[in-house]
mmCIF file of N, CA and C and ligand atoms in Angstrom:
data_model
loop_
_atom_site.group_PDB
_atom_site.id
_atom_site.type_symbol
_atom_site.label_atom_id
_atom_site.label_comp_id
_atom_site.label_asym_id
_atom_site.label_seq_id
_atom_site.Cartn_x
_atom_site.Cartn_y
_atom_site.Cartn_z
ATOM 1 N N MET A 1 -83.262 112.353 176.062
ATOM 2 C CA MET A 1 -81.739 112.838 176.032
ATOM 3 C C MET A 1 -81.517 112.615 174.914
ATOM 4 N N ILE A 2 -80.826 113.955 174.500
ATOM 5 C CA ILE A 2 -80.425 114.172 172.717
ATOM 6 C C ILE A 2 -79.011 113.982 172.808
ATOM 7 N N VAL A 3 -78.310 113.023 172.208
ATOM 8 C CA VAL A 3 -76.860 113.111 171.781
ATOM 9 C C VAL A 3 -76.643 113.469 170.446
ATOM 10 N N VAL A 4 -75.775 114.442 170.254
ATOM 11 C CA VAL A 4 -75.417 114.866 168.388
ATOM 12 C C VAL A 4 -73.806 114.114 168.580
ATOM 13 N N ARG A 5 -73.669 113.407 167.868
ATOM 14 C CA ARG A 5 -72.184 112.631 167.664
ATOM 15 C C ARG A 5 -72.037 112.321 166.065
ATOM 16 N N VAL A 6 -71.099 112.234 165.827
ATOM 17 C CA VAL A 6 -70.698 111.903 164.243
ATOM 18 C C VAL A 6 -70.554 110.441 164.166
ATOM 19 N N ALA A 7 -70.989 110.368 162.771
ATOM 20 C CA ALA A 7 -71.552 108.697 162.441
ATOM 21 C C ALA A 7 -70.404 108.086 162.632
ATOM 22 N N ILE A 8 -70.488 106.779 162.828
ATOM 23 C CA ILE A 8 -69.516 105.703 162.691
ATOM 24 C C ILE A 8 -69.829 104.938 161.753
ATOM 25 N N ASP A 9 -70.735 104.690 161.110
ATOM 26 C CA ASP A 9 -70.927 103.684 160.054
ATOM 27 C C ASP A 9 -70.847 103.961 158.733
ATOM 28 N N MET A 10 -69.953 104.994 158.118
ATOM 29 C CA MET A 10 -70.332 105.506 156.961
ATOM 30 C C MET A 10 -69.286 105.080 156.162
ATOM 31 N N ARG A 11 -69.702 104.075 154.923
ATOM 32 C CA ARG A 11 -68.695 103.656 153.804
ATOM 33 C C ARG A 11 -67.410 104.429 153.442
ATOM 34 N N THR A 12 -66.360 103.839 153.152
ATOM 35 C CA THR A 12 -65.604 104.502 152.503
ATOM 36 C C THR A 12 -65.869 104.291 150.856
ATOM 37 N N PRO A 13 -65.109 105.170 150.154
ATOM 38 C CA PRO A 13 -64.926 105.000 148.705
ATOM 39 C C PRO A 13 -64.833 103.760 148.060
ATOM 40 N N THR A 14 -63.811 103.288 148.783
ATOM 41 C CA THR A 14 -63.229 101.794 148.322
ATOM 42 C C THR A 14 -64.409 100.968 148.582
ATOM 43 N N GLU A 15 -64.701 100.904 149.597
ATOM 44 C CA GLU A 15 -66.352 100.104 150.017
ATOM 45 C C GLU A 15 -67.073 100.296 148.929
ATOM 46 N N LEU A 16 -67.575 101.743 148.575
ATOM 47 C CA LEU A 16 -68.602 101.871 147.429
ATOM 48 C C LEU A 16 -68.105 101.608 146.291
ATOM 49 N N THR A 17 -67.084 101.574 145.845
ATOM 50 C CA THR A 17 -66.530 100.965 144.547
ATOM 51 C C THR A 17 -67.023 99.474 144.421
ATOM 52 N N GLU A 18 -66.337 98.494 145.688
ATOM 53 C CA GLU A 18 -66.683 97.322 145.480
ATOM 54 C C GLU A 18 -68.253 96.890 145.669
ATOM 55 N N VAL A 19 -68.966 97.613 146.267
ATOM 56 C CA VAL A 19 -70.205 97.707 145.964
ATOM 57 C C VAL A 19 -70.779 97.813 144.831
ATOM 58 N N PHE A 20 -70.482 98.692 144.070
ATOM 59 C CA PHE A 20 -70.856 98.995 142.358
ATOM 60 C C PHE A 20 -70.314 97.755 141.791
ATOM 61 N N ARG A 21 -69.250 97.487 141.912
ATOM 62 C CA ARG A 21 -68.571 96.133 141.027
ATOM 63 C C ARG A 21 -69.613 94.999 141.394
ATOM 64 N N ALA A 22 -69.684 94.584 142.670
ATOM 65 C CA ALA A 22 -70.646 93.363 143.038
ATOM 66 C C ALA A 22 -71.811 93.392 142.574
ATOM 67 N N GLN A 23 -72.095 94.769 142.104
ATOM 68 C CA GLN A 23 -73.852 94.892 141.448
ATOM 69 C C GLN A 23 -73.784 94.611 140.157
ATOM 70 N N GLY A 24 -72.482 94.397 139.212
ATOM 71 C CA GLY A 24 -72.171 94.646 138.211
ATOM 72 C C GLY A 24 -72.148 95.480 137.320
ATOM 73 N N LEU A 25 -71.979 96.805 138.076
ATOM 74 C CA LEU A 25 -71.920 98.376 137.582
ATOM 75 C C LEU A 25 -70.513 98.680 137.482
ATOM 76 N N LYS A 26 -70.201 99.359 136.439
ATOM 77 C CA LYS A 26 -68.754 99.812 136.131
ATOM 78 C C LYS A 26 -68.601 100.964 136.724
ATOM 79 N N VAL A 27 -67.496 101.044 137.349
ATOM 80 C CA VAL A 27 -67.015 102.068 138.161
ATOM 81 C C VAL A 27 -66.313 102.926 137.368
ATOM 82 N N THR A 28 -66.502 104.064 137.094
ATOM 83 C CA THR A 28 -65.843 105.179 136.239
ATOM 84 C C THR A 28 -65.312 106.285 137.082
ATOM 85 N N PRO A 29 -64.368 106.864 136.403
ATOM 86 C CA PRO A 29 -63.932 108.175 137.719
ATOM 87 C C PRO A 29 -64.865 108.960 137.717
ATOM 88 N N GLN A 30 -65.790 109.167 136.899
ATOM 89 C CA GLN A 30 -66.867 109.900 137.522
ATOM 90 C C GLN A 30 -67.525 109.512 138.539
ATOM 91 N N ARG A 31 -67.890 108.469 138.532
ATOM 92 C CA ARG A 31 -68.899 107.743 139.714
ATOM 93 C C ARG A 31 -67.882 107.658 141.007
ATOM 94 N N GLU A 32 -66.694 107.429 140.778
ATOM 95 C CA GLU A 32 -65.511 107.497 142.357
ATOM 96 C C GLU A 32 -65.744 108.881 142.660
ATOM 97 N N ALA A 33 -65.612 110.130 141.830
ATOM 98 C CA ALA A 33 -65.671 111.199 141.993
ATOM 99 C C ALA A 33 -66.858 111.518 143.267
ATOM 100 N N VAL A 34 -68.179 111.255 142.612
ATOM 101 C CA VAL A 34 -69.314 111.248 143.518
ATOM 102 C C VAL A 34 -69.204 110.481 145.027
ATOM 103 N N PHE A 35 -68.498 109.281 144.763
ATOM 104 C CA PHE A 35 -68.256 108.434 146.036
ATOM 105 C C PHE A 35 -67.603 109.374 147.151
ATOM 106 N N ARG A 36 -66.512 109.717 146.670
ATOM 107 C CA ARG A 36 -65.478 110.986 147.540
ATOM 108 C C ARG A 36 -66.268 112.016 148.043
ATOM 109 N N ALA A 37 -66.933 112.790 147.133
ATOM 110 C CA ALA A 37 -68.128 113.687 147.391
ATOM 111 C C ALA A 37 -68.795 113.326 148.710
ATOM 112 N N LEU A 38 -69.063 112.186 148.585
ATOM 113 C CA LEU A 38 -70.460 111.724 149.673
ATOM 114 C C LEU A 38 -70.065 111.117 151.062
ATOM 115 N N VAL A 39 -68.595 110.507 150.973
ATOM 116 C CA VAL A 39 -68.225 109.900 152.335
ATOM 117 C C VAL A 39 -67.699 111.062 153.175
ATOM 118 N N ASP A 40 -68.006 110.771 154.159
ATOM 119 C CA ASP A 40 -67.447 111.872 155.275
ATOM 120 C C ASP A 40 -68.294 113.111 155.251
ATOM 121 N N ASN A 41 -69.242 113.099 154.494
ATOM 122 C CA ASN A 41 -70.186 114.455 154.539
ATOM 123 C C ASN A 41 -71.286 114.281 155.306
ATOM 124 N N GLY A 42 -71.239 114.946 156.248
ATOM 125 C CA GLY A 42 -72.186 114.860 157.330
ATOM 126 C C GLY A 42 -73.414 116.071 157.073
ATOM 127 N N SER A 43 -73.291 116.635 155.727
ATOM 128 C CA SER A 43 -73.768 117.959 155.696
ATOM 129 C C SER A 43 -75.637 117.673 155.071
ATOM 130 N N HIS A 44 -75.705 116.255 154.607
ATOM 131 C CA HIS A 44 -76.882 115.679 154.039
ATOM 132 C C HIS A 44 -76.860 116.781 152.701
ATOM 133 N N PRO A 45 -76.282 116.088 151.757
ATOM 134 C CA PRO A 45 -75.965 117.362 150.413
ATOM 135 C C PRO A 45 -77.168 116.948 149.743
ATOM 136 N N THR A 46 -77.538 118.033 148.935
ATOM 137 C CA THR A 46 -78.490 117.620 147.794
ATOM 138 C C THR A 46 -77.977 117.295 146.911
ATOM 139 N N ALA A 47 -78.248 116.976 145.399
ATOM 140 C CA ALA A 47 -77.722 116.140 144.608
ATOM 141 C C ALA A 47 -76.846 117.799 143.668
ATOM 142 N N GLU A 48 -77.595 118.699 143.948
ATOM 143 C CA GLU A 48 -76.975 119.759 143.236
ATOM 144 C C GLU A 48 -75.588 120.081 144.165
ATOM 145 N N SER A 49 -75.534 120.061 145.445
ATOM 146 C CA SER A 49 -74.450 120.338 146.113
ATOM 147 C C SER A 49 -73.530 119.241 145.810
ATOM 148 N N VAL A 50 -73.649 117.981 145.878
ATOM 149 C CA VAL A 50 -72.725 116.756 145.314
ATOM 150 C C VAL A 50 -72.191 117.179 143.944
ATOM 151 N N HIS A 51 -72.998 117.609 142.945
ATOM 152 C CA HIS A 51 -72.511 118.051 142.146
ATOM 153 C C HIS A 51 -71.447 119.219 141.898
ATOM 154 N N ALA A 52 -71.925 120.066 142.802
ATOM 155 C CA ALA A 52 -70.499 121.468 142.751
ATOM 156 C C ALA A 52 -69.532 120.986 143.082
ATOM 157 N N ALA A 53 -69.414 119.741 144.381
ATOM 158 C CA ALA A 53 -68.218 119.424 144.800
ATOM 159 C C ALA A 53 -67.761 118.534 143.685
ATOM 160 N N VAL A 54 -68.211 117.559 143.023
ATOM 161 C CA VAL A 54 -67.572 116.859 141.758
ATOM 162 C C VAL A 54 -67.162 117.838 141.004
ATOM 163 N N THR A 55 -67.725 118.603 140.364
ATOM 164 C CA THR A 55 -67.365 119.476 139.227
ATOM 165 C C THR A 55 -65.728 120.396 139.902
ATOM 166 N N ALA A 56 -65.791 120.776 141.192
ATOM 167 C CA ALA A 56 -64.558 121.314 141.543
ATOM 168 C C ALA A 56 -63.293 120.663 141.098
ATOM 169 N N GLU A 57 -63.696 119.383 141.074
ATOM 170 C CA GLU A 57 -62.673 118.497 141.012
ATOM 171 C C GLU A 57 -62.626 118.005 139.060
ATOM 172 N N MET A 58 -63.611 117.642 139.117
ATOM 173 C CA MET A 58 -63.591 117.209 137.467
ATOM 174 C C MET A 58 -64.991 117.557 136.780
ATOM 175 N N PRO A 59 -64.715 118.710 136.282
ATOM 176 C CA PRO A 59 -65.847 119.537 135.582
ATOM 177 C C PRO A 59 -66.593 118.927 134.690
ATOM 178 N N SER A 60 -66.411 117.737 133.813
ATOM 179 C CA SER A 60 -67.165 117.153 133.072
ATOM 180 C C SER A 60 -68.337 116.782 133.308
ATOM 181 N N VAL A 61 -68.557 116.065 134.846
ATOM 182 C CA VAL A 61 -69.357 115.540 135.146
ATOM 183 C C VAL A 61 -70.900 115.889 135.446
ATOM 184 N N SER A 62 -71.732 115.555 134.534
ATOM 185 C CA SER A 62 -73.147 115.984 134.546
ATOM 186 C C SER A 62 -73.832 116.032 135.753
ATOM 187 N N LEU A 63 -75.211 116.518 136.043
ATOM 188 C CA LEU A 63 -75.629 116.561 137.133
ATOM 189 C C LEU A 63 -76.497 115.073 136.976
ATOM 190 N N ARG A 64 -76.753 114.972 135.829
ATOM 191 C CA ARG A 64 -77.702 113.771 135.674
ATOM 192 C C ARG A 64 -76.730 112.505 136.109
ATOM 193 N N THR A 65 -75.509 112.425 135.890
ATOM 194 C CA THR A 65 -74.545 111.488 136.083
ATOM 195 C C THR A 65 -74.718 111.238 137.720
ATOM 196 N N VAL A 66 -74.439 112.522 138.491
ATOM 197 C CA VAL A 66 -74.544 112.596 139.735
ATOM 198 C C VAL A 66 -75.746 111.828 139.958
ATOM 199 N N TYR A 67 -77.095 112.355 139.576
ATOM 200 C CA TYR A 67 -78.364 111.758 140.104
ATOM 201 C C TYR A 67 -78.278 110.226 139.969
ATOM 202 N N GLN A 68 -77.934 109.902 138.943
ATOM 203 C CA GLN A 68 -77.888 108.305 138.763
ATOM 204 C C GLN A 68 -76.913 107.943 139.670
ATOM 205 N N VAL A 69 -75.876 108.014 140.011
ATOM 206 C CA VAL A 69 -75.037 107.569 140.929
ATOM 207 C C VAL A 69 -75.830 107.476 142.167
ATOM 208 N N LEU A 70 -76.420 108.717 142.464
ATOM 209 C CA LEU A 70 -77.118 108.812 144.154
ATOM 210 C C LEU A 70 -78.353 107.871 144.024
ATOM 211 N N ASN A 71 -79.028 107.830 143.010
ATOM 212 C CA ASN A 71 -79.935 106.621 142.811
ATOM 213 C C ASN A 71 -79.610 105.403 142.834
ATOM 214 N N ASP A 72 -78.601 104.898 142.319
ATOM 215 C CA ASP A 72 -78.009 103.502 142.485
ATOM 216 C C ASP A 72 -77.949 103.140 143.946
ATOM 217 N N LEU A 73 -77.028 104.077 144.289
ATOM 218 C CA LEU A 73 -76.571 104.030 145.798
ATOM 219 C C LEU A 73 -77.944 103.827 146.744
ATOM 220 N N THR A 74 -78.901 104.967 146.302
ATOM 221 C CA THR A 74 -79.971 104.628 147.497
ATOM 222 C C THR A 74 -80.450 103.309 147.302
ATOM 223 N N ARG A 75 -80.950 102.861 145.897
ATOM 224 C CA ARG A 75 -81.507 101.544 145.594
ATOM 225 C C ARG A 75 -80.782 100.546 146.408
ATOM 226 N N MET A 76 -79.429 100.571 146.298
ATOM 227 C CA MET A 76 -78.569 99.648 147.323
ATOM 228 C C MET A 76 -78.858 99.433 148.670
ATOM 229 N N GLY A 77 -79.088 100.475 149.074
ATOM 230 C CA GLY A 77 -79.492 100.969 150.590
ATOM 231 C C GLY A 77 -78.242 101.347 151.031
ATOM 232 N N GLU A 78 -76.763 101.921 150.119
ATOM 233 C CA GLU A 78 -75.659 102.530 150.931
ATOM 234 C C GLU A 78 -75.911 103.813 151.247
ATOM 235 N N ILE A 79 -76.821 104.614 151.004
ATOM 236 C CA ILE A 79 -76.953 105.698 151.229
ATOM 237 C C ILE A 79 -78.687 105.768 151.422
ATOM 238 N N HIS A 80 -79.157 106.815 151.941
ATOM 239 C CA HIS A 80 -80.649 107.012 152.183
ATOM 240 C C HIS A 80 -81.038 108.349 151.877
ATOM 241 N N ALA A 81 -81.820 108.362 150.919
ATOM 242 C CA ALA A 81 -82.537 109.463 150.111
ATOM 243 C C ALA A 81 -83.866 110.166 151.453
ATOM 244 N N LEU A 82 -83.779 111.426 151.759
ATOM 245 C CA LEU A 82 -84.607 111.697 152.665
ATOM 246 C C LEU A 82 -85.258 113.089 152.291
ATOM 247 N N GLU A 83 -86.545 113.181 152.485
ATOM 248 C CA GLU A 83 -87.252 114.362 152.485
ATOM 249 C C GLU A 83 -87.656 115.247 153.481
ATOM 250 N N LEU A 84 -86.952 115.970 153.645
ATOM 251 C CA LEU A 84 -87.002 116.604 155.165
ATOM 252 C C LEU A 84 -87.923 117.880 154.957
ATOM 253 N N GLY A 85 -87.891 118.459 153.745
ATOM 254 C CA GLY A 85 -89.228 119.940 153.928
ATOM 255 C C GLY A 85 -88.096 120.798 153.786
ATOM 256 N N THR A 86 -86.898 120.724 152.952
ATOM 257 C CA THR A 86 -86.063 121.686 152.896
ATOM 258 C C THR A 86 -86.175 122.262 151.579
ATOM 259 N N GLY A 87 -86.858 121.513 150.440
ATOM 260 C CA GLY A 87 -86.950 121.830 149.186
ATOM 261 C C GLY A 87 -86.459 120.933 147.955
ATOM 262 N N ALA A 88 -85.534 120.230 148.720
ATOM 263 C CA ALA A 88 -84.791 119.018 147.753
ATOM 264 C C ALA A 88 -84.536 117.975 148.532
ATOM 265 N N ALA A 89 -84.421 116.939 147.806
ATOM 266 C CA ALA A 89 -84.297 115.565 148.615
ATOM 267 C C ALA A 89 -82.588 115.657 148.906
ATOM 268 N N ARG A 90 -82.361 115.035 150.305
ATOM 269 C CA ARG A 90 -81.146 115.117 150.758
ATOM 270 C C ARG A 90 -80.557 113.736 150.768
ATOM 271 N N PHE A 91 -79.526 113.764 150.662
ATOM 272 C CA PHE A 91 -78.577 112.231 150.651
ATOM 273 C C PHE A 91 -77.849 112.177 152.058
ATOM 274 N N ASP A 92 -77.901 111.040 152.313
ATOM 275 C CA ASP A 92 -77.318 110.678 153.414
ATOM 276 C C ASP A 92 -76.640 109.698 153.725
ATOM 277 N N PRO A 93 -75.260 109.580 153.868
ATOM 278 C CA PRO A 93 -74.386 108.310 153.663
ATOM 279 C C PRO A 93 -74.104 107.717 155.251
ATOM 280 N N ASN A 94 -74.839 108.374 156.160
ATOM 281 C CA ASN A 94 -74.935 107.741 157.426
ATOM 282 C C ASN A 94 -76.328 106.764 157.375
ATOM 283 N N VAL A 95 -75.825 105.639 157.250
ATOM 284 C CA VAL A 95 -77.434 104.483 157.573
ATOM 285 C C VAL A 95 -77.497 103.674 158.780
ATOM 286 N N ASP A 96 -76.708 104.066 159.700
ATOM 287 C CA ASP A 96 -77.155 103.736 161.335
ATOM 288 C C ASP A 96 -78.514 104.326 161.387
ATOM 289 N N ALA A 97 -79.255 103.967 162.304
ATOM 290 C CA ALA A 97 -80.339 104.271 162.667
ATOM 291 C C ALA A 97 -80.237 105.675 163.425
ATOM 292 N N HIS A 98 -80.818 106.572 162.693
ATOM 293 C CA HIS A 98 -80.567 108.195 163.826
ATOM 294 C C HIS A 98 -81.898 108.996 163.055
ATOM 295 N N HIS A 99 -81.595 110.149 163.555
ATOM 296 C CA HIS A 99 -83.023 111.104 163.373
ATOM 297 C C HIS A 99 -82.218 112.341 162.999
ATOM 298 N N HIS A 100 -83.075 113.312 162.357
ATOM 299 C CA HIS A 100 -82.149 114.528 161.906
ATOM 300 C C HIS A 100 -82.957 115.729 162.786
ATOM 301 N N LEU A 101 -82.325 116.802 162.732
ATOM 302 C CA LEU A 101 -82.372 117.861 163.327
ATOM 303 C C LEU A 101 -82.396 118.873 162.134
ATOM 304 N N VAL A 102 -83.352 119.707 161.665
ATOM 305 C CA VAL A 102 -83.360 120.557 160.425
ATOM 306 C C VAL A 102 -83.473 122.009 160.816
ATOM 307 N N CYS A 103 -82.728 122.814 160.565
ATOM 308 C CA CYS A 103 -82.951 124.255 160.546
ATOM 309 C C CYS A 103 -83.708 124.842 159.227
ATOM 310 N N THR A 104 -85.074 125.584 160.143
ATOM 311 C CA THR A 104 -86.140 126.071 159.216
ATOM 312 C C THR A 104 -85.728 127.081 158.301
ATOM 313 N N ARG A 105 -84.847 127.854 158.776
ATOM 314 C CA ARG A 105 -84.131 129.301 157.996
ATOM 315 C C ARG A 105 -82.675 129.101 156.960
ATOM 316 N N CYS A 106 -82.150 127.990 157.246
ATOM 317 C CA CYS A 106 -81.135 127.807 156.205
ATOM 318 C C CYS A 106 -80.797 126.430 155.797
ATOM 319 N N GLY A 107 -82.132 125.498 156.317
ATOM 320 C CA GLY A 107 -82.069 124.277 155.723
ATOM 321 C C GLY A 107 -80.615 123.177 156.132
ATOM 322 N N LYS A 108 -79.613 123.442 157.192
ATOM 323 C CA LYS A 108 -79.066 122.965 157.640
ATOM 324 C C LYS A 108 -79.514 121.506 158.020
ATOM 325 N N VAL A 109 -78.746 120.493 158.415
ATOM 326 C CA VAL A 109 -79.357 119.170 158.639
ATOM 327 C C VAL A 109 -78.088 118.599 159.407
ATOM 328 N N ARG A 110 -78.557 118.071 160.539
ATOM 329 C CA ARG A 110 -77.559 117.538 161.460
ATOM 330 C C ARG A 110 -77.904 115.844 161.799
ATOM 331 N N ASP A 111 -77.334 115.220 161.773
ATOM 332 C CA ASP A 111 -77.724 113.979 162.665
ATOM 333 C C ASP A 111 -78.115 113.919 164.430
ATOM 334 N N VAL A 112 -79.068 113.368 164.566
ATOM 335 C CA VAL A 112 -79.515 113.379 165.961
ATOM 336 C C VAL A 112 -79.712 111.978 166.590
ATOM 337 N N TYR A 113 -79.113 111.396 167.593
ATOM 338 C CA TYR A 113 -79.183 109.997 168.232
ATOM 339 C C TYR A 113 -80.221 110.467 169.224
ATOM 340 N N VAL A 114 -81.483 109.666 169.477
ATOM 341 C CA VAL A 114 -82.341 109.749 170.296
ATOM 342 C C VAL A 114 -82.865 108.137 170.881
ATOM 343 N N GLU A 115 -83.480 107.873 171.851
ATOM 344 C CA GLU A 115 -83.934 106.872 172.234
ATOM 345 C C GLU A 115 -84.728 106.296 170.952
ATOM 346 N N PRO A 116 -84.546 105.026 170.736
ATOM 347 C CA PRO A 116 -85.449 104.454 169.347
ATOM 348 C C PRO A 116 -86.849 104.902 169.566
ATOM 349 N N VAL A 117 -87.490 105.116 168.229
ATOM 350 C CA VAL A 117 -89.052 105.307 168.458
ATOM 351 C C VAL A 117 -89.558 103.987 168.614
ATOM 352 N N THR A 118 -90.456 103.815 169.651
ATOM 353 C CA THR A 118 -91.262 102.668 169.428
ATOM 354 C C THR A 118 -92.388 102.627 168.700
ATOM 355 N N VAL A 119 -92.666 101.440 167.730
ATOM 356 C CA VAL A 119 -93.971 101.752 166.695
ATOM 357 C C VAL A 119 -94.586 100.696 167.123
ATOM 358 N N PRO A 120 -95.883 100.678 167.351
ATOM 359 C CA PRO A 120 -96.771 99.530 167.620
ATOM 360 C C PRO A 120 -96.421 98.536 166.448
ATOM 361 N N ALA A 121 -96.615 97.203 166.558
ATOM 362 C CA ALA A 121 -96.522 96.567 165.491
ATOM 363 C C ALA A 121 -97.398 96.736 164.291
ATOM 364 N N SER A 122 -98.708 96.869 164.824
ATOM 365 C CA SER A 122 -99.866 97.316 163.627
ATOM 366 C C SER A 122 -100.612 98.710 164.202
ATOM 367 N N ALA A 123 -100.208 99.276 163.269
ATOM 368 C CA ALA A 123 -101.079 100.761 163.949
ATOM 369 C C ALA A 123 -102.135 101.225 162.677
ATOM 370 N N ALA A 124 -103.375 101.136 163.513
ATOM 371 C CA ALA A 124 -104.233 101.683 162.285
ATOM 372 C C ALA A 124 -104.004 100.645 161.176
ATOM 373 N N GLY A 125 -103.599 99.553 161.052
ATOM 374 C CA GLY A 125 -103.833 98.552 160.279
ATOM 375 C C GLY A 125 -102.342 98.737 159.271
ATOM 376 N N PHE A 126 -101.625 99.611 159.611
ATOM 377 C CA PHE A 126 -100.391 99.653 158.780
ATOM 378 C C PHE A 126 -99.516 98.721 159.802
ATOM 379 N N ALA A 127 -98.611 97.976 158.408
ATOM 380 C CA ALA A 127 -97.476 97.443 158.889
ATOM 381 C C ALA A 127 -96.296 98.082 159.185
ATOM 382 N N VAL A 128 -96.129 98.830 160.025
ATOM 383 C CA VAL A 128 -94.768 99.557 159.917
ATOM 384 C C VAL A 128 -93.904 98.871 159.869
ATOM 385 N N ASP A 129 -92.634 99.665 159.090
ATOM 386 C CA ASP A 129 -91.137 98.944 159.000
ATOM 387 C C ASP A 129 -90.530 99.951 159.545
ATOM 388 N N SER A 130 -90.822 101.266 159.429
ATOM 389 C CA SER A 130 -89.663 102.267 159.649
ATOM 390 C C SER A 130 -90.419 103.397 160.394
ATOM 391 N N ALA A 131 -89.397 104.341 161.197
ATOM 392 C CA ALA A 131 -90.006 105.557 161.855
ATOM 393 C C ALA A 131 -89.025 106.418 161.695
ATOM 394 N N GLU A 132 -89.275 108.025 161.167
ATOM 395 C CA GLU A 132 -88.173 108.449 161.404
ATOM 396 C C GLU A 132 -88.711 109.937 162.369
ATOM 397 N N VAL A 133 -87.862 110.439 162.959
ATOM 398 C CA VAL A 133 -88.186 111.716 163.519
ATOM 399 C C VAL A 133 -87.424 113.198 163.132
ATOM 400 N N VAL A 134 -88.045 114.304 162.596
ATOM 401 C CA VAL A 134 -87.199 115.133 162.142
ATOM 402 C C VAL A 134 -87.613 116.304 163.835
ATOM 403 N N PHE A 135 -86.563 117.082 164.123
ATOM 404 C CA PHE A 135 -86.866 118.147 164.919
ATOM 405 C C PHE A 135 -86.232 119.439 164.080
ATOM 406 N N ARG A 136 -87.562 120.331 164.353
ATOM 407 C CA ARG A 136 -87.219 121.563 163.231
ATOM 408 C C ARG A 136 -87.105 122.691 164.151
ATOM 409 N N GLY A 137 -86.287 123.586 163.529
ATOM 410 C CA GLY A 137 -86.086 124.983 164.700
ATOM 411 C C GLY A 137 -84.524 125.432 163.932
ATOM 412 N N LEU A 138 -84.100 126.348 164.786
ATOM 413 C CA LEU A 138 -83.215 127.220 164.126
ATOM 414 C C LEU A 138 -81.820 126.692 164.616
ATOM 415 N N CYS A 139 -81.074 126.601 163.986
ATOM 416 C CA CYS A 139 -79.392 126.048 163.931
ATOM 417 C C CYS A 139 -78.501 127.385 164.904
ATOM 418 N N ASP A 140 -77.629 126.776 165.287
ATOM 419 C CA ASP A 140 -76.793 127.526 166.049
ATOM 420 C C ASP A 140 -76.698 129.018 165.206
ATOM 421 N N ASP A 141 -76.180 128.666 163.640
ATOM 422 C CA ASP A 141 -75.845 130.222 163.299
ATOM 423 C C ASP A 141 -77.172 131.098 163.169
ATOM 424 N N CYS A 142 -78.053 130.502 162.764
ATOM 425 C CA CYS A 142 -79.329 131.321 162.709
ATOM 426 C C CYS A 142 -80.090 131.859 163.867
ATOM 427 N N GLN A 143 -79.616 131.305 165.179
ATOM 428 C CA GLN A 143 -80.102 131.676 166.156
ATOM 429 C C GLN A 143 -79.544 133.130 166.653
ATOM 430 N N THR A 144 -78.172 133.394 166.279
ATOM 431 C CA THR A 144 -77.784 134.650 166.472
ATOM 432 C C THR A 144 -78.215 135.921 165.301
HETATM 433 ZN ZN1 ZN B 1 -79.538 127.955 160.282
HETATM 434 ZN ZN1 ZN B 2 -78.532 111.735 158.698
#
């Protein structure tokens, strides 16, 4: 059974600011603009689309700065970087255990919650610690 629902475990910009401070990183207005662009963003944006959203508000922010913030947040485990075969890394502020629906035509990505994937403790000698499932097909818009 597949259930699509809105993520509940997303950080607020205030929480991300605190996480950054706790790591001894300076919270600049540019970084805060990146936090705001990510929060409640269920589209799994690329760095480029985060950059586009940020520069709409603050034109001076460089793509390099956006990448740096995304990489810092990924390293801290606050967001996930995903390779979904859509041509560019996608960033996911939903760190709940979930899987993804990927449109093979337009690259749209949606979260999907399915029964947990069971992985044998040791499969072919691999010590498995995570598993993700990608469902590929056409999204609602691309089917018409
Ligand atoms: Zn589509
Ligand atoms: Zn996701």
